[in-house]
mmCIF file of C-alpha atoms and ligand atoms in Angstrom:
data_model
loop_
_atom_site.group_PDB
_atom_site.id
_atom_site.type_symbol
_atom_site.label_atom_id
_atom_site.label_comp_id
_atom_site.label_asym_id
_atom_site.label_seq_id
_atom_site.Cartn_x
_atom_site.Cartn_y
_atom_site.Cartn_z
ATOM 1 C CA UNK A 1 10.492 4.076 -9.610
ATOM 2 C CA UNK A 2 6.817 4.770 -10.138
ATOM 3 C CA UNK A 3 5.096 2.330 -7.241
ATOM 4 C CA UNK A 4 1.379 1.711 -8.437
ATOM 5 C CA UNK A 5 -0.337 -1.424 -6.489
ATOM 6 C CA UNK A 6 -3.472 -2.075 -8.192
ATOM 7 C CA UNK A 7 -4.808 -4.584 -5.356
ATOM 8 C CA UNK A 8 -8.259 -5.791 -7.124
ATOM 9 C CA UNK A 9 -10.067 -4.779 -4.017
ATOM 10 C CA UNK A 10 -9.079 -1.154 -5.270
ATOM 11 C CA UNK A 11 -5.977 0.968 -6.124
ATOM 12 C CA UNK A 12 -2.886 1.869 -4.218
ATOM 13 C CA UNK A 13 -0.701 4.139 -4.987
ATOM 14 C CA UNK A 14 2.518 5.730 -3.567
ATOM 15 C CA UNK A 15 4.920 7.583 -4.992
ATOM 16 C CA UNK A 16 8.329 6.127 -5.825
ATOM 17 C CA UNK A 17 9.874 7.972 -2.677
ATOM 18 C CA UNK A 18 9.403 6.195 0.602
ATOM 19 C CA UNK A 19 10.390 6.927 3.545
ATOM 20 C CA UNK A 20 14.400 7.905 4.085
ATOM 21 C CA UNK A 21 14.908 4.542 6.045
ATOM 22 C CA UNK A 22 13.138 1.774 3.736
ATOM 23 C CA UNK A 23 12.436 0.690 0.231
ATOM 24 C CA UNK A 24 10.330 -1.536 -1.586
ATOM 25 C CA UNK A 25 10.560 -4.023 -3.515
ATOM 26 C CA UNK A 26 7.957 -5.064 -6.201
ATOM 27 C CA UNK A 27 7.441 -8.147 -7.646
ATOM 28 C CA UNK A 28 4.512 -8.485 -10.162
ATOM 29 C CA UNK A 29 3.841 -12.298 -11.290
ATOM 30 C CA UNK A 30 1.695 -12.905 -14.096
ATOM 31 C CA UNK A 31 -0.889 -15.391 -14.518
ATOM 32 C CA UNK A 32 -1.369 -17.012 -11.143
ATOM 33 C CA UNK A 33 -4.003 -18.946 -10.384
ATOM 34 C CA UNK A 34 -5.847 -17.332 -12.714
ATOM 35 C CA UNK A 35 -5.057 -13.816 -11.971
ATOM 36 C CA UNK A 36 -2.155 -11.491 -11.480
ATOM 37 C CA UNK A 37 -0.274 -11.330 -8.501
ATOM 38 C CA UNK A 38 1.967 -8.867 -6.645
ATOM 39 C CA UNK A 39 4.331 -9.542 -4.204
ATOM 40 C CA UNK A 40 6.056 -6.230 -1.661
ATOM 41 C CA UNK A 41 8.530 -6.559 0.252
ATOM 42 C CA UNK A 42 9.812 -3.732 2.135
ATOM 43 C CA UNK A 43 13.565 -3.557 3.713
ATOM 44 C CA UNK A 44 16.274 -0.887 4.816
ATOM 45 C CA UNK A 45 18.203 0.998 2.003
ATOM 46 C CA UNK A 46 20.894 -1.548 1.158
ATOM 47 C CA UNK A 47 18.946 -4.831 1.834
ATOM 48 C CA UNK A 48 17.402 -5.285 -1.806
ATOM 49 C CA UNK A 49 18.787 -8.620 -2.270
ATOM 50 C CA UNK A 50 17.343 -10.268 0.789
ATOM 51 C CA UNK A 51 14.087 -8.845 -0.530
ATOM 52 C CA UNK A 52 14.238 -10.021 -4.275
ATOM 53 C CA UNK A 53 15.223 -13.250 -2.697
ATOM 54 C CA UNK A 54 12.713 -13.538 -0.683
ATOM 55 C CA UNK A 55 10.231 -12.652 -3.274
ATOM 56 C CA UNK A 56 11.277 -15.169 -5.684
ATOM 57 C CA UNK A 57 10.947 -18.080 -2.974
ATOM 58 C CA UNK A 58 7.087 -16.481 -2.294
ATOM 59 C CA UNK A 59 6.444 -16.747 -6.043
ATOM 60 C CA UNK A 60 7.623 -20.378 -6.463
ATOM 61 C CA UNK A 61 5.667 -21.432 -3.614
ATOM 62 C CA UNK A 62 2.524 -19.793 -5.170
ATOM 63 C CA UNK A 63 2.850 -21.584 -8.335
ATOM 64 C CA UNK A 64 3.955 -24.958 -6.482
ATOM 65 C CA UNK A 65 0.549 -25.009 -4.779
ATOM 66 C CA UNK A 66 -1.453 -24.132 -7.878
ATOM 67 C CA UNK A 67 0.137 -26.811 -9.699
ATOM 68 C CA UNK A 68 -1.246 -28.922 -7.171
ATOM 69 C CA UNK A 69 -4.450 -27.517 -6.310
ATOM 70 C CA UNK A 70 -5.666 -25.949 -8.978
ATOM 71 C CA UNK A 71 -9.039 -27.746 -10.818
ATOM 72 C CA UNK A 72 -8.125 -26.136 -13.848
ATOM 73 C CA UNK A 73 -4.846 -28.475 -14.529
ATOM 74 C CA UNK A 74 -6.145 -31.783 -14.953
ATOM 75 C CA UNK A 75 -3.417 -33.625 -12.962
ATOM 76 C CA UNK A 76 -3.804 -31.716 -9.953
ATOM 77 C CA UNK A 77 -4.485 -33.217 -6.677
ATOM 78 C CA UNK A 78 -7.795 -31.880 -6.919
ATOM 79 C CA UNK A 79 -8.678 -33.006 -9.725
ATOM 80 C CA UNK A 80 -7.463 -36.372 -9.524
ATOM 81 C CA UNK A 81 -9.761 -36.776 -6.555
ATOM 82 C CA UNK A 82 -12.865 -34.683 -8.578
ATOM 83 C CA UNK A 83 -12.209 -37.879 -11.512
ATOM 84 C CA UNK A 84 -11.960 -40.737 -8.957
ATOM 85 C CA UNK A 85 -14.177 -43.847 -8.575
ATOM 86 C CA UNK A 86 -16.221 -43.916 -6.082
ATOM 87 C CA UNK A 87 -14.206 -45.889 -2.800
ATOM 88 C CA UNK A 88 -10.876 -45.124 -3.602
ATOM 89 C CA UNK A 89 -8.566 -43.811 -1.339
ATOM 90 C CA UNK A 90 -6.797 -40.554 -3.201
ATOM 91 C CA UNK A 91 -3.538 -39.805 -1.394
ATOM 92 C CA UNK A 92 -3.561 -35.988 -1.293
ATOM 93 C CA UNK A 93 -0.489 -33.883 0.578
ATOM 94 C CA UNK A 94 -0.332 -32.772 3.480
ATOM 95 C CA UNK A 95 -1.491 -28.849 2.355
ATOM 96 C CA UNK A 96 -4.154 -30.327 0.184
ATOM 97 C CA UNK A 97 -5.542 -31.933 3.042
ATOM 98 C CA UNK A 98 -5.208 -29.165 5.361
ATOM 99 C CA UNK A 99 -7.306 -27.097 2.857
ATOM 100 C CA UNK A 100 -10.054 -29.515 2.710
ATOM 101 C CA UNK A 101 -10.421 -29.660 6.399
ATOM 102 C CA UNK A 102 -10.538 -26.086 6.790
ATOM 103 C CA UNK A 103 -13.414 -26.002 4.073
ATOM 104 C CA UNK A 104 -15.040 -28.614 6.310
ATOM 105 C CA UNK A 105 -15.125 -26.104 9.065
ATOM 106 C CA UNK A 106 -16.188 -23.499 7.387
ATOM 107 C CA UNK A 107 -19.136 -25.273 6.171
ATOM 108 C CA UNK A 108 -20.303 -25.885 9.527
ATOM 109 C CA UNK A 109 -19.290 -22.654 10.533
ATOM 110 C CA UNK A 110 -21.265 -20.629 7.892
ATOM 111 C CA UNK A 111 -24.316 -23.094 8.603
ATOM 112 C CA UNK A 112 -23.898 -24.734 5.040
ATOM 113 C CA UNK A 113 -23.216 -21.407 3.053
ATOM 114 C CA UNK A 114 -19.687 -21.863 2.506
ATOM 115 C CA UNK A 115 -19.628 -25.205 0.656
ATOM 116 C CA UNK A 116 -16.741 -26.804 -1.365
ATOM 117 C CA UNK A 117 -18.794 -30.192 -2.156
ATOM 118 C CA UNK A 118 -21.193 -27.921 -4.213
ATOM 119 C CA UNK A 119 -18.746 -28.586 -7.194
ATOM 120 C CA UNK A 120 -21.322 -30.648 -9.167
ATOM 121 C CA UNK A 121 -23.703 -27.024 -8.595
ATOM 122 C CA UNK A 122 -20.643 -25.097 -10.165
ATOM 123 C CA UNK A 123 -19.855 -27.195 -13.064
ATOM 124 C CA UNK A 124 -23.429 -27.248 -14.063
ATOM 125 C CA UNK A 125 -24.236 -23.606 -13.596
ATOM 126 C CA UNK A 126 -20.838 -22.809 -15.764
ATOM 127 C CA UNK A 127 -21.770 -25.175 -18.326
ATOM 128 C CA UNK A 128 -25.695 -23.318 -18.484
ATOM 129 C CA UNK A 129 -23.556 -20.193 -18.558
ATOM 130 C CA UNK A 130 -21.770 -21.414 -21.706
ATOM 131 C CA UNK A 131 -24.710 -23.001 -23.448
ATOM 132 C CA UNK A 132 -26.963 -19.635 -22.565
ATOM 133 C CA UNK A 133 -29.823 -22.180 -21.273
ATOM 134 C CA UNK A 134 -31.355 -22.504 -17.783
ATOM 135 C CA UNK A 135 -30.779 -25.656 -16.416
ATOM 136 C CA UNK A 136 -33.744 -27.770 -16.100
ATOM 137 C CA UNK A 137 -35.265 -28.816 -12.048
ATOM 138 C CA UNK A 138 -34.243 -32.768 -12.680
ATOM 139 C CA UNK A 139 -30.608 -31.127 -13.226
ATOM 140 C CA UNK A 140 -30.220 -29.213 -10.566
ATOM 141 C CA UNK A 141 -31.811 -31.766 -8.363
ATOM 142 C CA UNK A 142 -29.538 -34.920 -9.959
ATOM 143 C CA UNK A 143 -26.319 -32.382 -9.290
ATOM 144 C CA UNK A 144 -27.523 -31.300 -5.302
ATOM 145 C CA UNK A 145 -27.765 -34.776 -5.028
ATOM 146 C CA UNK A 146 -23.955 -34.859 -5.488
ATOM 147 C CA UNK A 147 -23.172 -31.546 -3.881
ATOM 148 C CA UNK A 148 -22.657 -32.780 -0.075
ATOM 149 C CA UNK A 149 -20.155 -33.766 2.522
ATOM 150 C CA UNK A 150 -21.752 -36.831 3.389
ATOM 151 C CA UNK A 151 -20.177 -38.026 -0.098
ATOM 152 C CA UNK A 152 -16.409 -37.135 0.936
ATOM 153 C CA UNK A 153 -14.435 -38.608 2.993
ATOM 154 C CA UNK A 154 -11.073 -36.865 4.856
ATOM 155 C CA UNK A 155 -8.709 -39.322 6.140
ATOM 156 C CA UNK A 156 -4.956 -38.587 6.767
ATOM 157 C CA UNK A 157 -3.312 -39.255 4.269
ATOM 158 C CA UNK A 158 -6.223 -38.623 1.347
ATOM 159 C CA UNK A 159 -9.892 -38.172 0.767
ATOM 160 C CA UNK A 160 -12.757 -40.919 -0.508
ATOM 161 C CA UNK A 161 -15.405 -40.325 -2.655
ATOM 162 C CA UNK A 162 -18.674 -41.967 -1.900
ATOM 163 C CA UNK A 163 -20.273 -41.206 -4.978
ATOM 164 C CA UNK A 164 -18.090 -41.183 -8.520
ATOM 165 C CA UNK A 165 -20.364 -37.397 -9.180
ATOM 166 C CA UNK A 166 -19.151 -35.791 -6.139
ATOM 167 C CA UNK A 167 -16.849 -32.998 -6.711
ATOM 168 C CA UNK A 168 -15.452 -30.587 -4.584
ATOM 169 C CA UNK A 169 -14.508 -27.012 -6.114
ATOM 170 C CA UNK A 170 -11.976 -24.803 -3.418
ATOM 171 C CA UNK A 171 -11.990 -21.966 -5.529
ATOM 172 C CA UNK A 172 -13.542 -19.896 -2.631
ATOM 173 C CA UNK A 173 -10.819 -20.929 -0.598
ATOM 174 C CA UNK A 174 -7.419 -21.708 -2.349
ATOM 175 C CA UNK A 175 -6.198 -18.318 -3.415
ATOM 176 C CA UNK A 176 -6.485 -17.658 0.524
ATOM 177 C CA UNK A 177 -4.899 -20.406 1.457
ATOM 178 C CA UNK A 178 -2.052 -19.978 -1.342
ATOM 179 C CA UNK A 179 -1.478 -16.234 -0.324
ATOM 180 C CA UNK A 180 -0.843 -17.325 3.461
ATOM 181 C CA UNK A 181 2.032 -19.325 2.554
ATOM 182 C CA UNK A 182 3.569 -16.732 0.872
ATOM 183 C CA UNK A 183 3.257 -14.543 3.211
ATOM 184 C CA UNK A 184 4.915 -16.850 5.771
ATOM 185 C CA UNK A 185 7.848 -17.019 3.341
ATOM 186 C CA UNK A 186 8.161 -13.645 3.801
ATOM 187 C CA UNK A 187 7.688 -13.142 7.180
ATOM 188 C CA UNK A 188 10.409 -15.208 7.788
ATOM 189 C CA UNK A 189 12.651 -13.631 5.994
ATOM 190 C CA UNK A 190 13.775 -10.860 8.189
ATOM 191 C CA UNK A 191 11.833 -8.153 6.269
ATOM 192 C CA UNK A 192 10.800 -5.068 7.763
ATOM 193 C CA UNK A 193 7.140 -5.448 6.043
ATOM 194 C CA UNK A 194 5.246 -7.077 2.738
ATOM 195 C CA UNK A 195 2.263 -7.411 1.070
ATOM 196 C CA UNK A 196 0.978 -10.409 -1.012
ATOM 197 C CA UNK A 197 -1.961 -10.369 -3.375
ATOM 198 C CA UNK A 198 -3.899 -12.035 -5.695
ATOM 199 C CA UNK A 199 -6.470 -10.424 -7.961
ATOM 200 C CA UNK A 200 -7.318 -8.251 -5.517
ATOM 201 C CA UNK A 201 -7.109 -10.359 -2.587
ATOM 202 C CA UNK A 202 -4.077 -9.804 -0.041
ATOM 203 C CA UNK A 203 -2.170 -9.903 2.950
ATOM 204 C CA UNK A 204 0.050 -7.278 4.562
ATOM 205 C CA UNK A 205 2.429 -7.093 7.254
ATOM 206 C CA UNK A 206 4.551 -5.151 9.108
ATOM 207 C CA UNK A 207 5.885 -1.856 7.869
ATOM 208 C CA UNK A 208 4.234 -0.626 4.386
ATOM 209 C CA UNK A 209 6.656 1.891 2.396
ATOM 210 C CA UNK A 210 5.420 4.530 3.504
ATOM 211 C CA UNK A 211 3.342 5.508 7.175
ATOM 212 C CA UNK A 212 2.462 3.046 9.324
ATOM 213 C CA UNK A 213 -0.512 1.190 7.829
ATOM 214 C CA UNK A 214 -1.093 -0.094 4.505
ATOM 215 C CA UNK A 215 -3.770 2.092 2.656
ATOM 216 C CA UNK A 216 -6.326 -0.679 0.770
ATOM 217 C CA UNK A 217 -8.543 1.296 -1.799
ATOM 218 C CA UNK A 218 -11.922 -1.390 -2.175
ATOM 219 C CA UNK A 219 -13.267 -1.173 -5.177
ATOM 220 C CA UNK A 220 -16.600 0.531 -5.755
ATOM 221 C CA UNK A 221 -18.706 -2.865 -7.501
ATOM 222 C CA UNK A 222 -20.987 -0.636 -9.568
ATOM 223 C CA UNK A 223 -18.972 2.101 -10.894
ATOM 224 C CA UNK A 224 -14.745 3.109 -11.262
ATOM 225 C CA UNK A 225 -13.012 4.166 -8.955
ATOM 226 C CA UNK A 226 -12.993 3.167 -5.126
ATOM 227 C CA UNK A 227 -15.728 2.902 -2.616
ATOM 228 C CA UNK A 228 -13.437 3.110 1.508
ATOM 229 C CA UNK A 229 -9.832 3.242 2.154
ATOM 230 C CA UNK A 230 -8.921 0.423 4.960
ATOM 231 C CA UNK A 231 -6.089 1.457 6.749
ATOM 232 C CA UNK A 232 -4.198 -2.206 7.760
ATOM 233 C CA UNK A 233 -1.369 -3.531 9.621
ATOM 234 C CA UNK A 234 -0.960 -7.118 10.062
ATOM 235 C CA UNK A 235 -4.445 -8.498 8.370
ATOM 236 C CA UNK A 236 -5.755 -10.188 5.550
ATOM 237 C CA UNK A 237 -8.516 -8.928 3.481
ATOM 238 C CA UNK A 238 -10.393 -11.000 0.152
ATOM 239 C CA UNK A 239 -13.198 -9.647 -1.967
ATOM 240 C CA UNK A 240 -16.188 -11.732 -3.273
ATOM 241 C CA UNK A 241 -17.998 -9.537 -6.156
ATOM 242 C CA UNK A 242 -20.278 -10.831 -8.934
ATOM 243 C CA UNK A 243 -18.775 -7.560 -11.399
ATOM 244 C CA UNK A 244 -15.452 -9.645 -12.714
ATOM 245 C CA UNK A 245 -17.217 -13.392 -12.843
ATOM 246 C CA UNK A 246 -20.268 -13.913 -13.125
ATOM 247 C CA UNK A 247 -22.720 -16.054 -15.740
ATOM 248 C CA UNK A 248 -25.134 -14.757 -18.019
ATOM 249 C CA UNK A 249 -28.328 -16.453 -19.770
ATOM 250 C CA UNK A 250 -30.746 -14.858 -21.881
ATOM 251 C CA UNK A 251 -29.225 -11.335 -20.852
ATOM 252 C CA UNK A 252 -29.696 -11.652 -17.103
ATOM 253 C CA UNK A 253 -26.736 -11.814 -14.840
ATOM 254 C CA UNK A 254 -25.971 -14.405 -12.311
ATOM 255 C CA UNK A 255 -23.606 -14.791 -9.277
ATOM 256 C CA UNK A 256 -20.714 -17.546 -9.899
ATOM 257 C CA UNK A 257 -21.064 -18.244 -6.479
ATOM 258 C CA UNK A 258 -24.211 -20.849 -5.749
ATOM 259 C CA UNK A 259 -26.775 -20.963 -2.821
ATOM 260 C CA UNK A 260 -26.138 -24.863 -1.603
ATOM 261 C CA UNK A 261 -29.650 -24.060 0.593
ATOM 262 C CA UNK A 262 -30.953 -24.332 -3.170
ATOM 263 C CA UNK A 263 -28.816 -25.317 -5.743
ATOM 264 C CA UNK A 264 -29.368 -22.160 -7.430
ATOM 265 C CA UNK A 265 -26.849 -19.150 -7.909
ATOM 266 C CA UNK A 266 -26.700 -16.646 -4.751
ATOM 267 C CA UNK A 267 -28.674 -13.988 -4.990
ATOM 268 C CA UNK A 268 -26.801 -10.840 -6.226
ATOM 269 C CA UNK A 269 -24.890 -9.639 -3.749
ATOM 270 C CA UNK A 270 -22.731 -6.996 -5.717
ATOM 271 C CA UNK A 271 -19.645 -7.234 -3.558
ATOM 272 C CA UNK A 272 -18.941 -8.702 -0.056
ATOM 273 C CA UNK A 273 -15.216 -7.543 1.749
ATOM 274 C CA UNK A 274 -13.921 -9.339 4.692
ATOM 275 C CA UNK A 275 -10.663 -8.621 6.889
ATOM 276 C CA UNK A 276 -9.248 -11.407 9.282
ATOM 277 C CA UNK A 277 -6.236 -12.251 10.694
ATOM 278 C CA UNK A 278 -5.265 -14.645 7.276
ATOM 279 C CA UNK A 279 -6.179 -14.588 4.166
ATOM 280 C CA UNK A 280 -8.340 -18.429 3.748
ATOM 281 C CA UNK A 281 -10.595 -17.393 7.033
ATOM 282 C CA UNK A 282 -10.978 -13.594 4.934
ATOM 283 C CA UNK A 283 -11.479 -15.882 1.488
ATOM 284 C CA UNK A 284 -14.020 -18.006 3.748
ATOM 285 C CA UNK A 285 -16.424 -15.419 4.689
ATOM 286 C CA UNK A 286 -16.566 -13.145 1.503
ATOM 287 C CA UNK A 287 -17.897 -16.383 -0.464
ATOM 288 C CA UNK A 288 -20.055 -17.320 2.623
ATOM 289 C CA UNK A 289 -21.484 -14.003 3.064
ATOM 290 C CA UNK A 290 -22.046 -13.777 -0.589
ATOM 291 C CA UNK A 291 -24.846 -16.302 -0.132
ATOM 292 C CA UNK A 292 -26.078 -15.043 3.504
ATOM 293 C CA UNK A 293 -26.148 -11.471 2.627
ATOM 294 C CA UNK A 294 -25.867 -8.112 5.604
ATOM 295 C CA UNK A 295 -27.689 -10.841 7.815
ATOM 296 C CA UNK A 296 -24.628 -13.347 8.026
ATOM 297 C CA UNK A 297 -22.764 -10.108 9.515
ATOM 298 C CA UNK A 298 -24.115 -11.413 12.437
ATOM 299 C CA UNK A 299 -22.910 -14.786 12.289
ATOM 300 C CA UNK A 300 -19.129 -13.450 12.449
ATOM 301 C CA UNK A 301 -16.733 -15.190 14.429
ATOM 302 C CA UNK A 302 -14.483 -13.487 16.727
ATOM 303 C CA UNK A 303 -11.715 -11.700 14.596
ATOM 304 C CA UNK A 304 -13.325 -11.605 11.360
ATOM 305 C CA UNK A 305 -14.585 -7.990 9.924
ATOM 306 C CA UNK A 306 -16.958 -7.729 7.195
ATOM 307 C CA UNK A 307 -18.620 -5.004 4.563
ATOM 308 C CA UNK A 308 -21.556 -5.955 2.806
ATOM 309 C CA UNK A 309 -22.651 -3.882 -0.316
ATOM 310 C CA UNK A 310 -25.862 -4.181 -1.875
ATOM 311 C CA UNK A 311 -28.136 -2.633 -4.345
ATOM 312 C CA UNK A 312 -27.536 -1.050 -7.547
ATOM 313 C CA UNK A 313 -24.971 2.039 -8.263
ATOM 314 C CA UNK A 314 -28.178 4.393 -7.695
ATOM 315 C CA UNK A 315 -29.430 3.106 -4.746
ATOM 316 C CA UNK A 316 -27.166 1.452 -2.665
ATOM 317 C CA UNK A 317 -26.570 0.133 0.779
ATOM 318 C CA UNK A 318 -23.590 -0.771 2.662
ATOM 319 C CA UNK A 319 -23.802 -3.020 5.719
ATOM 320 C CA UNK A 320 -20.473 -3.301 7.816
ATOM 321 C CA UNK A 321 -19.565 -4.786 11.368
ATOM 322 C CA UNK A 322 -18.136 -2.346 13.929
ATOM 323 C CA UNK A 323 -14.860 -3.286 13.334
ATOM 324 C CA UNK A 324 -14.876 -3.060 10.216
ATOM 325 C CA UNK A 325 -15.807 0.936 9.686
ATOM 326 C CA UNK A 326 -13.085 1.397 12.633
ATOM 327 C CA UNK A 327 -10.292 -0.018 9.860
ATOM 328 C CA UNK A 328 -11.809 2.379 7.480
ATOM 329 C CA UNK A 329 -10.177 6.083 6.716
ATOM 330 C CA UNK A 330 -13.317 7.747 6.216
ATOM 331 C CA UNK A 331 -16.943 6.363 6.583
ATOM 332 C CA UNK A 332 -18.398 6.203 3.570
ATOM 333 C CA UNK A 333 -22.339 7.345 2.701
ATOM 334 C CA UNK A 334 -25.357 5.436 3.465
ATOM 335 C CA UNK A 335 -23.353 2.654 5.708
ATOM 336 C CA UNK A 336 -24.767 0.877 8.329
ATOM 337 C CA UNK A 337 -23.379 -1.504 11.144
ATOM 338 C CA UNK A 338 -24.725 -4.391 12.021
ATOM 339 C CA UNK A 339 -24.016 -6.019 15.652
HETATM 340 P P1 AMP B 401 -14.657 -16.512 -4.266
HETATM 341 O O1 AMP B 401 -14.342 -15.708 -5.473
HETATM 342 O O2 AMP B 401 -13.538 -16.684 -3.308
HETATM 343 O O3 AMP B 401 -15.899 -16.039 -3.583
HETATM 344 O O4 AMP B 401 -14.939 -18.007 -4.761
HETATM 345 C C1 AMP B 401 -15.958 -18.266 -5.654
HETATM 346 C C2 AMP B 401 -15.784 -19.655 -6.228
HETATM 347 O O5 AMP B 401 -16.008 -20.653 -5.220
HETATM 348 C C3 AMP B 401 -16.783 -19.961 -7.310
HETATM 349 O O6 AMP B 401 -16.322 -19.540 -8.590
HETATM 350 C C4 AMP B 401 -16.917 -21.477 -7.221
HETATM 351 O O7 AMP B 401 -15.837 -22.082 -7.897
HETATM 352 C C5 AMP B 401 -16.783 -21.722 -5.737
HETATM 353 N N1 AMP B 401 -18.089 -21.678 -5.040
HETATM 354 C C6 AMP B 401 -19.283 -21.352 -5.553
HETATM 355 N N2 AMP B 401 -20.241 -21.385 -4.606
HETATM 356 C C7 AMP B 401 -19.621 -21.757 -3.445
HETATM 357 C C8 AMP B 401 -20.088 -21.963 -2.113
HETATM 358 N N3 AMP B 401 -21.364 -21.782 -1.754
HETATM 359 N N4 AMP B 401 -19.166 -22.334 -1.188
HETATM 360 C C9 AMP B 401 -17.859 -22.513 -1.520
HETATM 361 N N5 AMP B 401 -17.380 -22.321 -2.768
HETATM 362 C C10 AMP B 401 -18.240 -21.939 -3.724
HETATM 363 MG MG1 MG B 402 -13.623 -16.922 -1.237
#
C-alpha cells in the first residue's frame, strides 16, 4: 500500500512500509465540508478492525456536524438562525452553541479581528466577487452596520437576533471545531496514534506510522511544492491562505477573509499557519492573524504557535514565534521571530 497524505498545508508522504510493530489505516472521505478529508489511524499488526471502526464512527461524526452547521445547507442550525426574525429565540444544540461561544472569545481575544458576526461583510464581498463590481461605501456601511455582536444574543439553549440582517458566518472556525471531535473519537478508541484533516487543516496524535513525530509539509503560498516541515506530536495545526479562495474584481485579487476594523477584505496576507493544542483555537488564529498580520504574533496566547508569510514569491518574508521555528525540521530562508 502506497501511503501518500496530501494534508493541504503541504504533502506527506511515507512509504507503504511502517514500522515492524504498527500499521495504518487510511480513510479518505470525499466532499466534507467543502473539502476532502483524511482520516489515520495507526494500530499494532492485527488490530485493523478496531481502526476501520473507529474511522468510520470519526467520519459520521464529521458529516453529522456539517449537516448541522454548515451555512451552505439551508436547514442547518446556522442557517436557520442567519434567516430568523429579529427576537426570536432559535434553539441551537448543545455543539452549536459551544461553537458560538468560543467565537465570542475569540473575538475579544483577537481584539475584534476574529469575527463571526461579520457574516453580512462576507455575503456582500462574495456577492461583489460574483458580480465583478466593487461594492459601493453606503453598502459596506448598511452591511457593518449588521456585522456585530451587540446584534446576537447567546443564551443556553439558542441564540437571538437583534436585528433580522445580522448573520453570523463560522467558517473560520467550524472545520476546527469539526476536526476536534473526530479526533476525540479516535482517541478513545484505544489506538496507538491518528491524524484527522480537512483540506489541509489537521490534528495528530500519538504514534504516526512511522518515527516518532508526524512530518507536516506547509505549503509554499506562492509557488509548488512546500515551504518547512513541522515535526508534531500531539497538536493541531490550520492554514489561512488567500491562494485556494479568494475574490477577484476587475483582475485584482482579494482576501475571502474581511478586516471587521473596516469592512473591507484583509489585506493580503498570502498564508498565515498556526499550531495549538486543538484544532478551533489553531482555526482561530490563522483567520485572526490573517487580518492582524506578523504584528498579531505578538498578541499570542500561551500555547498557540504561529508563521506568518508575506510578500510575493520573489521577495518574501516569513515571520514566526519562537515556538514555532523550534517545531520546524529545518529553518527555512529569510525567517524571522517575533517575541
Ligand atoms: P479560514 O479559512 O478558517 O481562515 O476562514 C475563512 C472564512 O471565515 C471566510 O471564508 C469567511 O466565511 C469567514 N470570515 C471572513 N472574515 C472573518 C473574520 N474576520 N473573522 C471570522 N471569520 C471570518
Ligand atoms: Mg480559521
Amino acid at each position: 500500500m502506497a501511503l501518500i497524505v496530501l494534508v493541504g498545508i503541504g504533502i506527506w508522504k511515507t512509504s507503504g512500509r511502517v514500522d515492524a510493530d504498527r500499521v495504518a489505516v487510511v480513510r479518505q472521505c470525499d466532499r466534507v465540508m467543502g473539502t476532502d478529508c483524511r482520516l489515520i489511524a495507526v494500530v499494532p499488526y492485527g488490530r485493523e478492525a478496531t481502526a476501520e471502526d473507529a474511522l468510520e464512527r470519526a467520519e459520521a461524526m464529521l458529516r453529522a456536524l456539517e449537516s448541522r452547521l454548515s451555512t451552505w445547507i439551508a436547514d442547518s442550525e446556522v442557517s436557520n438562525l442567519n434567516a430568523a426574525p429579529a427576537g426570536k429565540l432559535v434553539p441551537l444544540s448543545e455543539g452549536s452553541i459551544e461553537i458560538l461561544r468560543a467565537a465570542q472569545r475569540a473575538w475579544q481575544q483577537t481584539g475584534g479581528a476574529f469575527d463571526i458576526t461579520c457574516g453580512p461583510l462576507v455575503q456582500l464581498w462574495r456577492r461583489a466577487g460574483r458580480r465583478g463590481v466593487l461594492p459601493g461605501q453606503s453598502e459596506i456601511h448598511e452591511a457593518r452596520k449588521a456585522s456585530h455582536w451587540k446584534l446576537i444574543e447567546l443564551t443556553d439553549t439558542g441564540a437571538v437576533k437583534h436585528s433580522a440582517a445580522a448573520r453570523v458566518d463560522i467558517d473560520g472556525i467550524a472545520k476546527g471545531y469539526a476536526i476536534d471531535r473526530a479526533a476525540d473519537i479516535l482517541r478513545k478508541a484505544g489506538l496507538r496514534g491518528g491524524l484527522v484533516e480537512i483540506g489541509g487543516d489537521l490534528v495528530c496524535f500519538g504514534q504516526p506510522p512511522e518515527g516518532k513525530t508526524w512530518p507536516l509539509g506547509v505549503k509554499d503560498p506562492r509557488g509548488q511544492g512546500k515551504l518547512a516541515t513541522l515535526r508534531l506530536r500531539d497538536e493541531a495545526v490550520c492554514t489561512s491562505g488567500d491562494y485556494e479562495r479568494f475574490i477577484e474584481i476587475a483582475g485584482k485579487r482579494y482576501h475571502h477573509i474581511i478586516d471587521p476594523r473596516t469592512g473591507r477584505p484583509a489585506d493580503a496576507v498570502p498564508s498565515v499557519t498556526v499550531v495549538a493544542a486543538d484544532a478551533m483555537t489553531a482555526d482561530v488564529w490563522a483567520t485572526a492573524l490573517s487580518v492582524l498580520g506578523p504584528e498579531g504574533l505578538r498578541r499570542l496566547p500561551e500555547g498557540v504557535e504561529a508563521m506568518v508569510v508575506v510578500g510575493t514569491a520573489d521577495d518574501r518574508r516569513i515571520f514566526c514565534s519562537r515556538g514555532f521555528l523550534q517545531r520546524l525540521e529545518e529553518r527555512p530562508d529569510r525567517i524571522e521571530v517575533v517575541e
